[in-house]
Amino acid sequence: MRAVLSDRYHRIDNLDVLFAALDGIRRANVRVQFAGCDLTDRRMYLRVYSPQVQVAAPRLLARYRSPFDGRAGAELPIVSAGFLISNSETGAGAFSIAPWVRFEVCRNGMVIRRNALRRTHIGSRMTGSDGVVTASEATTRRTLDLITSRTTDAVTAFLDADYIAEVLRELDTAAGTPITDPNTTLKIVGQRLRYSEDQQRDILAHFVAGADPTAGGVMHAVTSVAQTLSDADAAHGLEATAVQALHLAATTATATA
């Protein structure tokens, strides 16, 4: 047994979601690459990006160095547009499509949550006479058609250079805030965002290795640590809170300056 679900829960299988999303990508007629697909007991995550849709982010990457190989962001200030598809067939969350960007200098990924599209699994009660939850083939088909349609819309909206450039411009001001007391700032960020002690320690180490003593450097440290985690749910949690970490770091640093 994987999960006990309410009779109001409309199960959307991961495999069906995957094929519906792939159909949406094909219909959008945009060349993409897959940065990864993770399957846990709770969720499925599919990260997609397009090397054809890239923007330069020189201010956001001016001082950053990859903690993995030391490459300088100033020499490769490129960000690729993409999106993240997430689903849980066991009740751990809704189906969603969110913008996802990829920093080419370090291959860090970051979720832009405010523009995410979601489809909850809760619907009208679907219990048959024998007490077993059943969804008609027509209901399931309509749901999957909606996922295909939303994926097509997301590809069109999120894989757009102007959209990504606007998102990055919105981060620039806060990202440039100097961090003069990394220990205090990162401790507050970690506590507010409920990072584990191990995650907080690793984020500090990546912040130092990234050599970018700004709130933007905190954001990069959070996303680079995400790459090192074997727990896909935890990695997603860091990618999804990186923008919050940036703004919290900027606010904290300004308040304690």
Coordinates of C-alpha atoms in Angstrom, one line a residue:
M1 CA 0.0 0.0 0.0
R2 CA 1.4 3.4 -1.0
A3 CA -1.3 5.7 0.3
V4 CA -4.7 5.9 1.8
L5 CA -6.7 8.6 0.0
S6 CA -10.1 10.3 0.4
D7 CA -12.9 9.3 -1.8
R8 CA -12.8 12.9 -3.1
Y9 CA -9.3 12.5 -4.3
H10 CA -9.0 12.2 -8.1
R11 CA -5.8 10.2 -8.7
I12 CA -3.7 11.4 -11.7
D13 CA -1.0 8.8 -12.4
N14 CA 2.5 10.0 -12.9
L15 CA 2.9 8.1 -16.1
D16 CA -0.2 9.6 -17.6
V17 CA 1.0 13.1 -16.6
L18 CA 4.3 12.4 -18.2
F19 CA 2.9 11.4 -21.5
A20 CA 0.3 14.2 -21.5
A21 CA 3.1 16.8 -20.7
L22 CA 5.3 15.4 -23.5
D23 CA 2.4 15.7 -25.9
G24 CA 2.0 19.4 -24.8
I25 CA 5.7 20.0 -25.5
R26 CA 5.4 18.4 -29.0
R27 CA 2.4 20.6 -29.8
A28 CA 4.3 23.7 -28.8
N29 CA 6.9 22.8 -31.3
V30 CA 9.9 24.1 -29.3
R31 CA 13.1 22.2 -29.0
V32 CA 13.9 21.3 -25.4
Q33 CA 16.2 19.2 -23.3
F34 CA 15.5 17.4 -20.1
A35 CA 17.7 18.4 -17.1
G36 CA 16.3 15.5 -15.1
C37 CA 13.4 13.4 -13.9
D38 CA 13.1 12.3 -10.3
L39 CA 10.6 9.9 -8.8
T40 CA 10.1 9.6 -5.1
D41 CA 7.5 8.0 -2.8
R42 CA 5.8 11.4 -2.7
R43 CA 6.3 13.1 -6.1
M44 CA 7.5 13.1 -9.6
Y45 CA 9.6 16.0 -10.9
L46 CA 10.5 16.7 -14.5
R47 CA 12.8 19.6 -15.3
V48 CA 12.8 20.8 -18.9
Y49 CA 14.8 23.7 -20.5
S50 CA 15.5 25.1 -23.9
P51 CA 19.1 26.0 -25.0
Q52 CA 17.5 28.1 -27.7
V53 CA 15.8 30.4 -25.2
Q54 CA 18.6 32.1 -23.3
V55 CA 19.2 35.5 -21.8
A56 CA 22.3 37.2 -20.4
A57 CA 22.3 38.0 -16.6
P58 CA 25.6 39.8 -16.2
R59 CA 24.6 41.7 -13.0
L60 CA 23.2 38.6 -11.3
L61 CA 26.3 36.5 -12.1
A62 CA 29.1 39.2 -12.1
R63 CA 30.8 38.0 -9.0
Y64 CA 29.7 34.4 -8.8
R65 CA 31.9 31.4 -9.3
S66 CA 30.7 27.8 -9.6
P67 CA 31.5 25.9 -6.4
F68 CA 31.9 22.8 -8.5
D69 CA 34.7 23.8 -11.0
G70 CA 35.4 27.5 -10.3
R71 CA 34.1 28.8 -13.6
A72 CA 33.3 32.5 -13.4
G73 CA 29.7 33.7 -13.9
A74 CA 31.1 36.9 -15.6
E75 CA 32.6 34.7 -18.4
L76 CA 29.3 32.7 -18.8
P77 CA 26.4 34.9 -17.6
I78 CA 23.8 32.8 -19.5
V79 CA 20.5 31.7 -18.1
S80 CA 18.3 29.2 -20.0
A81 CA 14.5 29.3 -19.8
G82 CA 12.6 26.2 -18.7
F83 CA 9.9 24.8 -16.5
L84 CA 9.3 22.2 -13.8
I85 CA 6.4 19.7 -13.9
S86 CA 5.5 18.2 -10.6
N87 CA 2.8 15.7 -9.7
S88 CA 1.8 13.4 -6.8
E89 CA -0.4 10.4 -7.3
T90 CA -0.4 9.6 -3.6
G91 CA -1.9 12.7 -2.2
A92 CA 1.3 14.7 -1.4
G93 CA 0.4 17.7 -3.6
A94 CA -1.2 19.0 -6.8
F95 CA -0.1 18.7 -10.4
S96 CA 1.8 21.9 -11.3
I97 CA 3.9 23.5 -14.0
A98 CA 6.2 26.3 -12.8
P99 CA 8.9 28.4 -14.5
W100 CA 12.3 27.0 -14.0
V101 CA 15.6 28.6 -15.0
R102 CA 19.0 27.1 -15.4
F103 CA 22.3 29.0 -14.7
E104 CA 24.7 27.6 -17.3
V105 CA 27.9 28.4 -15.4
C106 CA 27.0 25.9 -12.6
R107 CA 23.9 24.2 -14.0
N108 CA 21.9 25.3 -10.9
G109 CA 18.2 25.3 -11.3
M110 CA 15.7 27.6 -9.7
V111 CA 11.9 27.6 -9.5
I112 CA 9.8 30.8 -10.0
R113 CA 6.8 29.9 -7.9
R114 CA 4.6 33.0 -8.4
N115 CA 3.7 32.1 -12.0
A116 CA 3.1 28.4 -11.4
L117 CA 0.0 26.7 -12.9
R118 CA -1.7 24.1 -10.6
R119 CA -4.4 21.4 -10.9
T120 CA -5.6 20.0 -7.6
H121 CA -6.6 16.4 -7.4
I122 CA -9.7 17.1 -5.3
G123 CA -13.0 16.8 -7.1
S124 CA -16.5 15.5 -6.5
R125 CA -16.8 12.3 -4.6
M126 CA -16.1 9.3 -6.9
T127 CA -17.0 6.2 -4.9
G128 CA -18.7 3.3 -6.5
S129 CA -21.3 1.0 -5.0
D130 CA -18.5 -1.3 -3.8
G131 CA -16.7 1.5 -1.9
V132 CA -13.8 1.6 -4.4
V133 CA -12.8 5.0 -5.7
T134 CA -13.4 5.0 -9.5
A135 CA -13.0 7.7 -12.1
S136 CA -14.6 7.3 -15.4
E137 CA -12.4 7.0 -18.5
A138 CA -14.0 10.3 -19.8
T139 CA -13.1 12.1 -16.5
T140 CA -9.5 10.9 -16.7
R141 CA -9.3 11.8 -20.4
R142 CA -10.5 15.4 -19.7
T143 CA -8.0 15.8 -16.9
L144 CA -5.1 14.6 -19.1
D145 CA -6.3 16.8 -22.0
L146 CA -6.2 19.7 -19.6
I147 CA -2.6 18.8 -18.5
T148 CA -1.6 18.6 -22.2
S149 CA -3.2 22.0 -22.9
R150 CA -1.6 23.6 -19.8
T151 CA 1.8 22.2 -20.7
T152 CA 1.4 23.7 -24.2
D153 CA 0.5 27.1 -22.7
A154 CA 3.4 26.8 -20.2
V155 CA 5.9 26.1 -22.9
T156 CA 4.7 29.1 -24.8
A157 CA 4.7 31.4 -21.8
F158 CA 7.7 30.3 -19.9
L159 CA 10.1 29.5 -22.8
D160 CA 10.2 33.1 -23.7
A161 CA 13.3 35.3 -23.6
D162 CA 11.4 38.5 -22.7
Y163 CA 9.6 36.7 -19.8
I164 CA 12.9 35.3 -18.3
A165 CA 14.7 38.7 -18.8
E166 CA 11.9 40.4 -16.8
V167 CA 12.1 37.8 -14.0
L168 CA 15.8 38.2 -13.7
R169 CA 15.5 42.0 -13.7
E170 CA 13.2 41.8 -10.7
L171 CA 15.9 39.9 -8.8
D172 CA 18.7 42.2 -9.7
T173 CA 18.2 44.9 -7.0
A174 CA 17.8 42.6 -4.1
A175 CA 20.6 40.3 -5.4
G176 CA 23.2 43.1 -5.2
T177 CA 22.7 43.6 -1.4
P178 CA 26.1 43.0 0.3
I179 CA 26.2 40.3 3.0
T180 CA 28.7 41.5 5.6
D181 CA 27.8 38.9 8.3
P182 CA 27.2 35.6 6.4
N183 CA 26.9 33.5 9.6
T184 CA 24.0 35.6 11.0
T185 CA 22.3 36.1 7.7
L186 CA 22.3 32.5 6.6
K187 CA 21.2 31.3 10.1
I188 CA 18.2 33.6 9.9
V189 CA 17.4 32.5 6.3
G190 CA 17.8 28.9 7.2
Q191 CA 15.5 29.1 10.3
R192 CA 12.8 31.1 8.4
L193 CA 12.8 28.6 5.5
R194 CA 13.1 25.6 7.8
Y195 CA 16.3 24.3 6.2
S196 CA 17.9 21.4 8.1
E197 CA 21.1 21.9 10.1
D198 CA 23.0 20.0 7.4
Q199 CA 21.5 22.1 4.7
Q200 CA 22.4 25.3 6.5
R201 CA 26.0 24.2 7.0
D202 CA 26.3 23.2 3.3
I203 CA 24.7 26.5 2.1
L204 CA 27.3 28.4 4.1
A205 CA 30.1 26.4 2.6
H206 CA 28.7 26.9 -0.9
F207 CA 28.3 30.6 -0.2
V208 CA 32.0 30.9 0.6
A209 CA 33.0 28.8 -2.4
G210 CA 30.8 30.8 -4.7
A211 CA 32.8 34.0 -3.8
D212 CA 29.8 36.2 -4.2
P213 CA 29.2 38.1 -0.9
T214 CA 25.7 39.3 -1.8
A215 CA 22.1 38.2 -1.4
G216 CA 22.5 36.8 -4.9
G217 CA 25.3 34.7 -3.7
V218 CA 23.0 33.2 -1.0
M219 CA 20.5 32.3 -3.8
H220 CA 23.2 30.6 -5.8
A221 CA 24.4 28.7 -2.7
V222 CA 20.9 27.4 -2.1
T223 CA 20.5 26.2 -5.6
S224 CA 24.0 24.7 -5.9
V225 CA 23.4 22.7 -2.6
A226 CA 20.2 21.4 -4.2
Q227 CA 22.4 19.7 -6.9
T228 CA 24.3 17.8 -4.3
L229 CA 21.3 16.2 -2.5
S230 CA 20.3 12.6 -3.2
D231 CA 16.8 13.3 -1.8
A232 CA 14.8 14.7 -4.7
D233 CA 12.1 16.1 -2.5
A234 CA 14.7 18.0 -0.4
A235 CA 16.4 19.2 -3.6
H236 CA 13.1 20.5 -5.0
G237 CA 12.5 22.2 -1.6
L238 CA 15.7 24.2 -2.0
E239 CA 15.1 25.1 -5.7
A240 CA 11.6 26.2 -4.8
T241 CA 12.7 28.5 -2.0
A242 CA 15.8 30.1 -3.6
V243 CA 14.0 33.3 -4.5
Q244 CA 12.7 33.6 -1.0
A245 CA 16.2 33.0 0.4
L246 CA 17.5 35.9 -1.8
H247 CA 14.9 38.3 -0.5
L248 CA 15.2 37.2 3.1
A249 CA 19.0 37.6 2.9
A250 CA 18.7 41.1 1.4
T251 CA 16.2 42.2 4.1
T252 CA 18.2 40.7 6.9
A253 CA 21.5 42.1 5.7
T254 CA 19.9 45.6 5.4
A255 CA 18.3 45.4 8.8
T256 CA 21.5 44.4 10.5
A257 CA 23.8 46.7 8.6

